[in-house]
Amino acid sequence: MASIKENIKNIQSQITNAAADCGRNPESIQLIAVSKKKSVEKIIACIDAGGSHFGENYMQEAVQKIDTIGKNRATWHFIGHLQSNKAKIAVQYFDYIHTVDTVKLAREINKQAKKTNKIQSIFLQVNIGDENSKSGTNIDQAVELASLINVFENVSIQGLMCMPPFFDDPELARSYFKKLVIIRKEIDDQKFSNVTMAHLSMGMSNDFKVAIQEGSTMVRVGTSIFGKRD
Ligand SMILES: *Cc1c(COP(=O)(O)O)cnc(C)c1O
């Protein structure tokens, strides 16, 4: 089995090649190593190999790991489903929250961020495949959600996040990524004061190359770096 260091190098060069192939600057694409259910030791091996951004899904697990590793040693992304009652801890520990899909959650994040004068970077998660099993705002409510969250002064919407249905053939994910790009433009066209739409958080181990071709700026890769999860 390849080491984490080899895997990181390998993924990073695949990102660089995918970007070059479609005329994009590789530096405009951030690799987020998804470390859910993976040990502190493995995360540190990843940091030693040059990894600097990590994605976690489960709050309690994440907090323990971040406390052990040190918050300032990396940039931390919350990519799991977030309940409002965990907003406080999310704001405390995470640089980015990718999974905001209701006004209620954004309001709570705003309230907690205000207490420490933080401007919390968030993404709006869109349920791009309209799947019952997945979180995210409905496609046709994304613009309205952005307008409602725009008024919260202590959150800053940085872009959109999606998780298409899983396909063995990554080509089949392409149309979903294209849809997210269209929604991004619709929101961008509104020129909301507190919304940048600078980022698209899309692409996982199986489909990140297609996501990059469609404009992803943050790819969330777990299995291809850390191996299969139990
Ligand atoms: C687990 C997870 C990933 C990583 O998936 P892999 O297929 O292991 O690369 C990415 N994004 C989210 C939201 C996840 O939950």
PDB file of C-alpha atoms and ligand atoms in Angstrom:
ATOM      1  CA  MET A   1       0.000   0.000   0.000  1.00  0.00           C
ATOM      2  CA  ALA A   2       1.272   3.456  -0.888  1.00  0.00           C
ATOM      3  CA  SER A   3       2.124   5.809   1.962  1.00  0.00           C
ATOM      4  CA  ILE A   4       0.087   8.898   2.796  1.00  0.00           C
ATOM      5  CA  LYS A   5       3.015  10.954   1.558  1.00  0.00           C
ATOM      6  CA  GLU A   6       2.989   9.207  -1.815  1.00  0.00           C
ATOM      7  CA  ASN A   7      -0.775   9.523  -2.048  1.00  0.00           C
ATOM      8  CA  ILE A   8      -0.683  13.265  -1.330  1.00  0.00           C
ATOM      9  CA  LYS A   9       1.985  13.800  -3.976  1.00  0.00           C
ATOM     10  CA  ASN A  10       0.054  11.711  -6.419  1.00  0.00           C
ATOM     11  CA  ILE A  11      -3.243  13.545  -5.871  1.00  0.00           C
ATOM     12  CA  GLN A  12      -1.525  16.907  -5.962  1.00  0.00           C
ATOM     13  CA  SER A  13       0.035  16.105  -9.319  1.00  0.00           C
ATOM     14  CA  GLN A  14      -3.292  14.827 -10.648  1.00  0.00           C
ATOM     15  CA  ILE A  15      -4.826  18.149  -9.590  1.00  0.00           C
ATOM     16  CA  THR A  16      -2.035  20.045 -11.333  1.00  0.00           C
ATOM     17  CA  ASN A  17      -2.474  18.020 -14.519  1.00  0.00           C
ATOM     18  CA  ALA A  18      -6.253  18.297 -14.497  1.00  0.00           C
ATOM     19  CA  ALA A  19      -5.938  22.064 -14.083  1.00  0.00           C
ATOM     20  CA  ALA A  20      -3.318  22.376 -16.839  1.00  0.00           C
ATOM     21  CA  ASP A  21      -5.456  20.284 -19.193  1.00  0.00           C
ATOM     22  CA  CYS A  22      -8.269  22.794 -18.979  1.00  0.00           C
ATOM     23  CA  GLY A  23      -6.135  25.929 -18.841  1.00  0.00           C
ATOM     24  CA  ARG A  24      -6.615  26.671 -15.168  1.00  0.00           C
ATOM     25  CA  ASN A  25      -4.050  27.794 -12.629  1.00  0.00           C
ATOM     26  CA  PRO A  26      -3.408  24.803 -10.333  1.00  0.00           C
ATOM     27  CA  GLU A  27      -2.972  27.212  -7.446  1.00  0.00           C
ATOM     28  CA  SER A  28      -6.617  28.152  -7.723  1.00  0.00           C
ATOM     29  CA  ILE A  29      -7.531  24.655  -6.551  1.00  0.00           C
ATOM     30  CA  GLN A  30      -7.204  23.712  -2.904  1.00  0.00           C
ATOM     31  CA  LEU A  31      -6.880  20.094  -1.871  1.00  0.00           C
ATOM     32  CA  ILE A  32      -8.825  19.336   1.293  1.00  0.00           C
ATOM     33  CA  ALA A  33      -7.758  16.032   2.839  1.00  0.00           C
ATOM     34  CA  VAL A  34     -10.888  14.456   4.301  1.00  0.00           C
ATOM     35  CA  SER A  35      -9.731  12.843   7.520  1.00  0.00           C
ATOM     36  CA  LYS A  36     -12.987  11.645   9.062  1.00  0.00           C
ATOM     37  CA  LYS A  37     -12.507   8.392  10.965  1.00  0.00           C
ATOM     38  CA  LYS A  38      -8.753   8.659  10.437  1.00  0.00           C
ATOM     39  CA  SER A  39      -6.285   8.972  13.283  1.00  0.00           C
ATOM     40  CA  VAL A  40      -4.319  11.951  14.518  1.00  0.00           C
ATOM     41  CA  GLU A  41      -1.151  10.119  13.447  1.00  0.00           C
ATOM     42  CA  LYS A  42      -2.395   9.901   9.883  1.00  0.00           C
ATOM     43  CA  ILE A  43      -3.327  13.576   9.828  1.00  0.00           C
ATOM     44  CA  ILE A  44       0.107  14.503  11.111  1.00  0.00           C
ATOM     45  CA  ALA A  45       1.704  12.305   8.429  1.00  0.00           C
ATOM     46  CA  CYS A  46      -0.337  14.271   5.941  1.00  0.00           C
ATOM     47  CA  ILE A  47       0.821  17.607   7.397  1.00  0.00           C
ATOM     48  CA  ASP A  48       4.423  16.396   7.238  1.00  0.00           C
ATOM     49  CA  ALA A  49       3.861  15.578   3.575  1.00  0.00           C
ATOM     50  CA  GLY A  50       2.705  19.120   2.870  1.00  0.00           C
ATOM     51  CA  GLY A  51      -1.043  18.806   3.452  1.00  0.00           C
ATOM     52  CA  SER A  52      -2.498  21.876   5.125  1.00  0.00           C
ATOM     53  CA  HIS A  53      -6.279  21.701   4.732  1.00  0.00           C
ATOM     54  CA  PHE A  54      -8.411  19.040   6.416  1.00  0.00           C
ATOM     55  CA  GLY A  55     -12.085  18.178   6.240  1.00  0.00           C
ATOM     56  CA  GLU A  56     -13.957  16.602   9.152  1.00  0.00           C
ATOM     57  CA  ASN A  57     -17.560  15.387   9.373  1.00  0.00           C
ATOM     58  CA  TYR A  58     -18.243  14.521  13.005  1.00  0.00           C
ATOM     59  CA  MET A  59     -17.982  17.300  15.567  1.00  0.00           C
ATOM     60  CA  GLN A  60     -16.941  15.366  18.645  1.00  0.00           C
ATOM     61  CA  GLU A  61     -14.293  13.397  16.801  1.00  0.00           C
ATOM     62  CA  ALA A  62     -13.044  16.539  15.070  1.00  0.00           C
ATOM     63  CA  VAL A  63     -12.727  18.559  18.266  1.00  0.00           C
ATOM     64  CA  GLN A  64     -10.647  15.860  19.938  1.00  0.00           C
ATOM     65  CA  LYS A  65      -8.339  15.601  16.954  1.00  0.00           C
ATOM     66  CA  ILE A  66      -7.962  19.348  16.450  1.00  0.00           C
ATOM     67  CA  ASP A  67      -7.192  19.844  20.142  1.00  0.00           C
ATOM     68  CA  THR A  68      -4.488  17.194  19.938  1.00  0.00           C
ATOM     69  CA  ILE A  69      -2.949  18.424  16.704  1.00  0.00           C
ATOM     70  CA  GLY A  70      -3.306  22.143  17.316  1.00  0.00           C
ATOM     71  CA  LYS A  71      -5.795  24.346  15.551  1.00  0.00           C
ATOM     72  CA  ASN A  72      -3.141  26.574  14.061  1.00  0.00           C
ATOM     73  CA  ARG A  73      -1.233  23.788  12.372  1.00  0.00           C
ATOM     74  CA  ALA A  74      -3.770  23.487   9.587  1.00  0.00           C
ATOM     75  CA  THR A  75      -6.881  24.987   8.047  1.00  0.00           C
ATOM     76  CA  TRP A  76      -9.985  23.110   9.175  1.00  0.00           C
ATOM     77  CA  HIS A  77     -13.118  22.566   7.117  1.00  0.00           C
ATOM     78  CA  PHE A  78     -16.362  21.243   8.535  1.00  0.00           C
ATOM     79  CA  ILE A  79     -18.009  19.168   5.809  1.00  0.00           C
ATOM     80  CA  GLY A  80     -20.524  17.061   7.735  1.00  0.00           C
ATOM     81  CA  HIS A  81     -24.152  17.758   8.525  1.00  0.00           C
ATOM     82  CA  LEU A  82     -24.306  20.504  11.143  1.00  0.00           C
ATOM     83  CA  GLN A  83     -27.053  20.922  13.713  1.00  0.00           C
ATOM     84  CA  SER A  84     -27.746  24.389  15.089  1.00  0.00           C
ATOM     85  CA  ASN A  85     -26.877  23.298  18.620  1.00  0.00           C
ATOM     86  CA  LYS A  86     -23.332  22.541  17.418  1.00  0.00           C
ATOM     87  CA  ALA A  87     -22.893  25.917  15.721  1.00  0.00           C
ATOM     88  CA  LYS A  88     -20.990  27.352  18.654  1.00  0.00           C
ATOM     89  CA  ILE A  89     -18.332  24.675  18.603  1.00  0.00           C
ATOM     90  CA  ALA A  90     -18.147  24.738  14.808  1.00  0.00           C
ATOM     91  CA  VAL A  91     -17.395  28.462  14.907  1.00  0.00           C
ATOM     92  CA  GLN A  92     -14.793  27.889  17.583  1.00  0.00           C
ATOM     93  CA  TYR A  93     -12.903  25.194  15.690  1.00  0.00           C
ATOM     94  CA  PHE A  94     -13.463  25.597  11.963  1.00  0.00           C
ATOM     95  CA  ASP A  95     -12.131  28.046   9.422  1.00  0.00           C
ATOM     96  CA  TYR A  96     -14.786  27.039   6.898  1.00  0.00           C
ATOM     97  CA  ILE A  97     -18.216  25.456   7.276  1.00  0.00           C
ATOM     98  CA  HIS A  98     -19.260  23.869   3.969  1.00  0.00           C
ATOM     99  CA  THR A  99     -22.681  22.623   4.909  1.00  0.00           C
ATOM    100  CA  VAL A 100     -24.987  25.543   5.634  1.00  0.00           C
ATOM    101  CA  ASP A 101     -28.403  24.824   4.181  1.00  0.00           C
ATOM    102  CA  THR A 102     -30.931  26.715   6.306  1.00  0.00           C
ATOM    103  CA  VAL A 103     -31.435  30.268   7.526  1.00  0.00           C
ATOM    104  CA  LYS A 104     -31.821  28.911  11.034  1.00  0.00           C
ATOM    105  CA  LEU A 105     -28.364  27.378  11.005  1.00  0.00           C
ATOM    106  CA  ALA A 106     -26.796  30.485   9.487  1.00  0.00           C
ATOM    107  CA  ARG A 107     -28.507  32.672  12.099  1.00  0.00           C
ATOM    108  CA  GLU A 108     -27.051  30.566  14.897  1.00  0.00           C
ATOM    109  CA  ILE A 109     -23.573  30.591  13.329  1.00  0.00           C
ATOM    110  CA  ASN A 110     -23.862  34.376  13.011  1.00  0.00           C
ATOM    111  CA  LYS A 111     -24.884  34.727  16.640  1.00  0.00           C
ATOM    112  CA  GLN A 112     -21.983  32.618  17.867  1.00  0.00           C
ATOM    113  CA  ALA A 113     -19.438  34.267  15.577  1.00  0.00           C
ATOM    114  CA  LYS A 114     -20.520  37.718  16.768  1.00  0.00           C
ATOM    115  CA  LYS A 115     -19.539  36.843  20.341  1.00  0.00           C
ATOM    116  CA  THR A 116     -15.883  36.611  19.362  1.00  0.00           C
ATOM    117  CA  ASN A 117     -15.962  39.143  16.538  1.00  0.00           C
ATOM    118  CA  LYS A 118     -15.286  36.397  14.050  1.00  0.00           C
ATOM    119  CA  ILE A 119     -16.455  36.552  10.459  1.00  0.00           C
ATOM    120  CA  GLN A 120     -17.239  32.909   9.815  1.00  0.00           C
ATOM    121  CA  SER A 121     -16.620  31.710   6.266  1.00  0.00           C
ATOM    122  CA  ILE A 122     -19.380  29.432   5.064  1.00  0.00           C
ATOM    123  CA  PHE A 123     -20.584  27.649   1.959  1.00  0.00           C
ATOM    124  CA  LEU A 124     -24.165  27.020   0.995  1.00  0.00           C
ATOM    125  CA  GLN A 125     -24.695  23.317   0.452  1.00  0.00           C
ATOM    126  CA  VAL A 126     -26.972  22.575  -2.479  1.00  0.00           C
ATOM    127  CA  ASN A 127     -28.751  19.231  -2.802  1.00  0.00           C
ATOM    128  CA  ILE A 128     -27.774  19.091  -6.435  1.00  0.00           C
ATOM    129  CA  GLY A 129     -29.186  15.636  -7.157  1.00  0.00           C
ATOM    130  CA  ASP A 130     -32.423  16.336  -5.281  1.00  0.00           C
ATOM    131  CA  GLU A 131     -31.800  13.236  -3.160  1.00  0.00           C
ATOM    132  CA  ASN A 132     -33.801  12.534   0.001  1.00  0.00           C
ATOM    133  CA  SER A 133     -30.744  11.016   1.635  1.00  0.00           C
ATOM    134  CA  LYS A 134     -28.662  14.178   1.296  1.00  0.00           C
ATOM    135  CA  SER A 135     -28.653  17.531   3.038  1.00  0.00           C
ATOM    136  CA  GLY A 136     -28.553  20.821   1.203  1.00  0.00           C
ATOM    137  CA  THR A 137     -30.959  23.453   0.047  1.00  0.00           C
ATOM    138  CA  ASN A 138     -33.186  22.711  -2.916  1.00  0.00           C
ATOM    139  CA  ILE A 139     -31.802  24.011  -6.180  1.00  0.00           C
ATOM    140  CA  ASP A 140     -34.698  26.415  -6.689  1.00  0.00           C
ATOM    141  CA  GLN A 141     -34.297  27.916  -3.214  1.00  0.00           C
ATOM    142  CA  ALA A 142     -30.554  28.569  -3.323  1.00  0.00           C
ATOM    143  CA  VAL A 143     -30.758  32.203  -4.457  1.00  0.00           C
ATOM    144  CA  GLU A 144     -33.349  33.029  -1.832  1.00  0.00           C
ATOM    145  CA  LEU A 145     -31.275  31.344   0.867  1.00  0.00           C
ATOM    146  CA  ALA A 146     -28.257  33.430  -0.151  1.00  0.00           C
ATOM    147  CA  SER A 147     -30.334  36.619   0.044  1.00  0.00           C
ATOM    148  CA  LEU A 148     -31.617  35.747   3.524  1.00  0.00           C
ATOM    149  CA  ILE A 149     -28.175  34.854   4.856  1.00  0.00           C
ATOM    150  CA  ASN A 150     -26.572  37.882   3.223  1.00  0.00           C
ATOM    151  CA  VAL A 151     -27.925  40.111   6.008  1.00  0.00           C
ATOM    152  CA  PHE A 152     -25.956  38.314   8.731  1.00  0.00           C
ATOM    153  CA  GLU A 153     -22.887  40.427   9.394  1.00  0.00           C
ATOM    154  CA  ASN A 154     -20.764  37.773  11.043  1.00  0.00           C
ATOM    155  CA  VAL A 155     -21.002  35.197   8.306  1.00  0.00           C
ATOM    156  CA  SER A 156     -19.480  35.477   4.878  1.00  0.00           C
ATOM    157  CA  ILE A 157     -20.713  33.235   2.081  1.00  0.00           C
ATOM    158  CA  GLN A 158     -17.663  32.127   0.119  1.00  0.00           C
ATOM    159  CA  GLY A 159     -19.351  29.885  -2.394  1.00  0.00           C
ATOM    160  CA  LEU A 160     -21.338  26.717  -2.944  1.00  0.00           C
ATOM    161  CA  MET A 161     -20.800  23.095  -2.024  1.00  0.00           C
ATOM    162  CA  CYS A 162     -22.381  19.985  -3.486  1.00  0.00           C
ATOM    163  CA  MET A 163     -22.205  16.227  -3.357  1.00  0.00           C
ATOM    164  CA  PRO A 164     -23.707  14.660  -6.483  1.00  0.00           C
ATOM    165  CA  PRO A 165     -25.142  11.147  -6.447  1.00  0.00           C
ATOM    166  CA  PHE A 166     -22.398   8.540  -6.498  1.00  0.00           C
ATOM    167  CA  PHE A 167     -21.522   7.018  -9.848  1.00  0.00           C
ATOM    168  CA  ASP A 168     -18.766   4.548 -10.691  1.00  0.00           C
ATOM    169  CA  ASP A 169     -18.231   6.550 -13.865  1.00  0.00           C
ATOM    170  CA  PRO A 170     -17.218  10.097 -12.827  1.00  0.00           C
ATOM    171  CA  GLU A 171     -18.391  11.450 -16.202  1.00  0.00           C
ATOM    172  CA  LEU A 172     -21.916  11.002 -14.912  1.00  0.00           C
ATOM    173  CA  ALA A 173     -21.258  13.553 -12.163  1.00  0.00           C
ATOM    174  CA  ARG A 174     -20.406  16.245 -14.700  1.00  0.00           C
ATOM    175  CA  SER A 175     -23.941  17.505 -15.323  1.00  0.00           C
ATOM    176  CA  TYR A 176     -24.396  18.027 -11.570  1.00  0.00           C
ATOM    177  CA  PHE A 177     -21.236  20.095 -11.312  1.00  0.00           C
ATOM    178  CA  LYS A 178     -22.430  22.142 -14.278  1.00  0.00           C
ATOM    179  CA  LYS A 179     -25.702  22.778 -12.450  1.00  0.00           C
ATOM    180  CA  LEU A 180     -23.849  24.117  -9.424  1.00  0.00           C
ATOM    181  CA  VAL A 181     -21.906  26.496 -11.681  1.00  0.00           C
ATOM    182  CA  ILE A 182     -25.197  27.837 -13.045  1.00  0.00           C
ATOM    183  CA  ILE A 183     -26.534  28.441  -9.534  1.00  0.00           C
ATOM    184  CA  ARG A 184     -23.287  30.145  -8.633  1.00  0.00           C
ATOM    185  CA  LYS A 185     -23.819  32.587 -11.505  1.00  0.00           C
ATOM    186  CA  GLU A 186     -27.429  33.219 -10.534  1.00  0.00           C
ATOM    187  CA  ILE A 187     -26.330  34.156  -7.016  1.00  0.00           C
ATOM    188  CA  ASP A 188     -23.340  36.137  -8.244  1.00  0.00           C
ATOM    189  CA  ASP A 189     -25.587  38.160 -10.554  1.00  0.00           C
ATOM    190  CA  GLN A 190     -27.538  39.398  -7.532  1.00  0.00           C
ATOM    191  CA  LYS A 191     -24.428  41.239  -6.290  1.00  0.00           C
ATOM    192  CA  PHE A 192     -25.169  40.549  -2.644  1.00  0.00           C
ATOM    193  CA  SER A 193     -22.865  42.642  -0.469  1.00  0.00           C
ATOM    194  CA  ASN A 194     -21.819  39.828   1.826  1.00  0.00           C
ATOM    195  CA  VAL A 195     -21.447  37.022  -0.727  1.00  0.00           C
ATOM    196  CA  THR A 196     -18.417  36.376  -2.919  1.00  0.00           C
ATOM    197  CA  MET A 197     -19.031  33.099  -4.767  1.00  0.00           C
ATOM    198  CA  ALA A 198     -15.258  32.793  -5.040  1.00  0.00           C
ATOM    199  CA  HIS A 199     -15.344  29.070  -4.344  1.00  0.00           C
ATOM    200  CA  LEU A 200     -16.943  25.893  -5.517  1.00  0.00           C
ATOM    201  CA  SER A 201     -16.463  23.021  -3.083  1.00  0.00           C
ATOM    202  CA  MET A 202     -16.986  19.991  -5.290  1.00  0.00           C
ATOM    203  CA  GLY A 203     -15.195  16.797  -6.253  1.00  0.00           C
ATOM    204  CA  MET A 204     -14.213  13.773  -4.164  1.00  0.00           C
ATOM    205  CA  SER A 205     -11.808  10.854  -4.680  1.00  0.00           C
ATOM    206  CA  ASN A 206     -13.806   9.418  -7.525  1.00  0.00           C
ATOM    207  CA  ASP A 207     -14.696  12.540  -9.468  1.00  0.00           C
ATOM    208  CA  PHE A 208     -12.355  15.404  -8.566  1.00  0.00           C
ATOM    209  CA  LYS A 209     -10.828  15.623 -12.050  1.00  0.00           C
ATOM    210  CA  VAL A 210     -14.230  16.169 -13.637  1.00  0.00           C
ATOM    211  CA  ALA A 211     -15.036  18.682 -10.872  1.00  0.00           C
ATOM    212  CA  ILE A 212     -11.852  20.613 -11.667  1.00  0.00           C
ATOM    213  CA  GLN A 213     -12.736  20.689 -15.352  1.00  0.00           C
ATOM    214  CA  GLU A 214     -16.057  22.229 -14.342  1.00  0.00           C
ATOM    215  CA  GLY A 215     -14.498  24.881 -12.110  1.00  0.00           C
ATOM    216  CA  SER A 216     -14.029  23.411  -8.638  1.00  0.00           C
ATOM    217  CA  THR A 217     -11.754  25.433  -6.344  1.00  0.00           C
ATOM    218  CA  MET A 218     -11.855  23.050  -3.380  1.00  0.00           C
ATOM    219  CA  VAL A 219     -11.718  19.301  -3.850  1.00  0.00           C
ATOM    220  CA  ARG A 220     -12.493  17.104  -0.839  1.00  0.00           C
ATOM    221  CA  VAL A 221     -10.475  13.914  -1.083  1.00  0.00           C
ATOM    222  CA  GLY A 222     -10.500  11.203   1.583  1.00  0.00           C
ATOM    223  CA  THR A 223     -10.155   7.636   0.378  1.00  0.00           C
ATOM    224  CA  SER A 224      -7.441   8.342  -2.199  1.00  0.00           C
ATOM    225  CA  ILE A 225      -5.237   9.862   0.498  1.00  0.00           C
ATOM    226  CA  PHE A 226      -5.995   7.840   3.623  1.00  0.00           C
ATOM    227  CA  GLY A 227      -7.352   4.612   2.184  1.00  0.00           C
ATOM    228  CA  LYS A 228     -10.785   3.106   2.687  1.00  0.00           C
ATOM    229  CA  ARG A 229     -12.731   3.932   5.843  1.00  0.00           C
ATOM    230  CA  ASP A 230     -14.134   1.191   8.093  1.00  0.00           C
TER     231      ASP A 230
HETATM  232  C1  LIG B   1     -16.335  11.633   3.132  1.00  0.00           C
HETATM  233  C2  LIG B   1     -16.544  12.858   2.334  1.00  0.00           C
HETATM  234  C3  LIG B   1     -15.663  13.220   1.291  1.00  0.00           C
HETATM  235  C4  LIG B   1     -14.504  12.358   0.845  1.00  0.00           C
HETATM  236  O1  LIG B   1     -14.948  11.260   0.109  1.00  0.00           O
HETATM  237  P1  LIG B   1     -13.905  10.224  -0.562  1.00  0.00           P
HETATM  238  O2  LIG B   1     -14.743   9.509  -1.538  1.00  0.00           O
HETATM  239  O3  LIG B   1     -13.391   9.360   0.525  1.00  0.00           O
HETATM  240  O4  LIG B   1     -12.845  11.030  -1.219  1.00  0.00           O
HETATM  241  C5  LIG B   1     -15.892  14.411   0.645  1.00  0.00           C
HETATM  242  N1  LIG B   1     -16.926  15.223   0.977  1.00  0.00           N
HETATM  243  C6  LIG B   1     -17.778  14.907   1.959  1.00  0.00           C
HETATM  244  C7  LIG B   1     -18.892  15.846   2.273  1.00  0.00           C
HETATM  245  C8  LIG B   1     -17.624  13.719   2.658  1.00  0.00           C
HETATM  246  O5  LIG B   1     -18.519  13.414   3.617  1.00  0.00           O
END
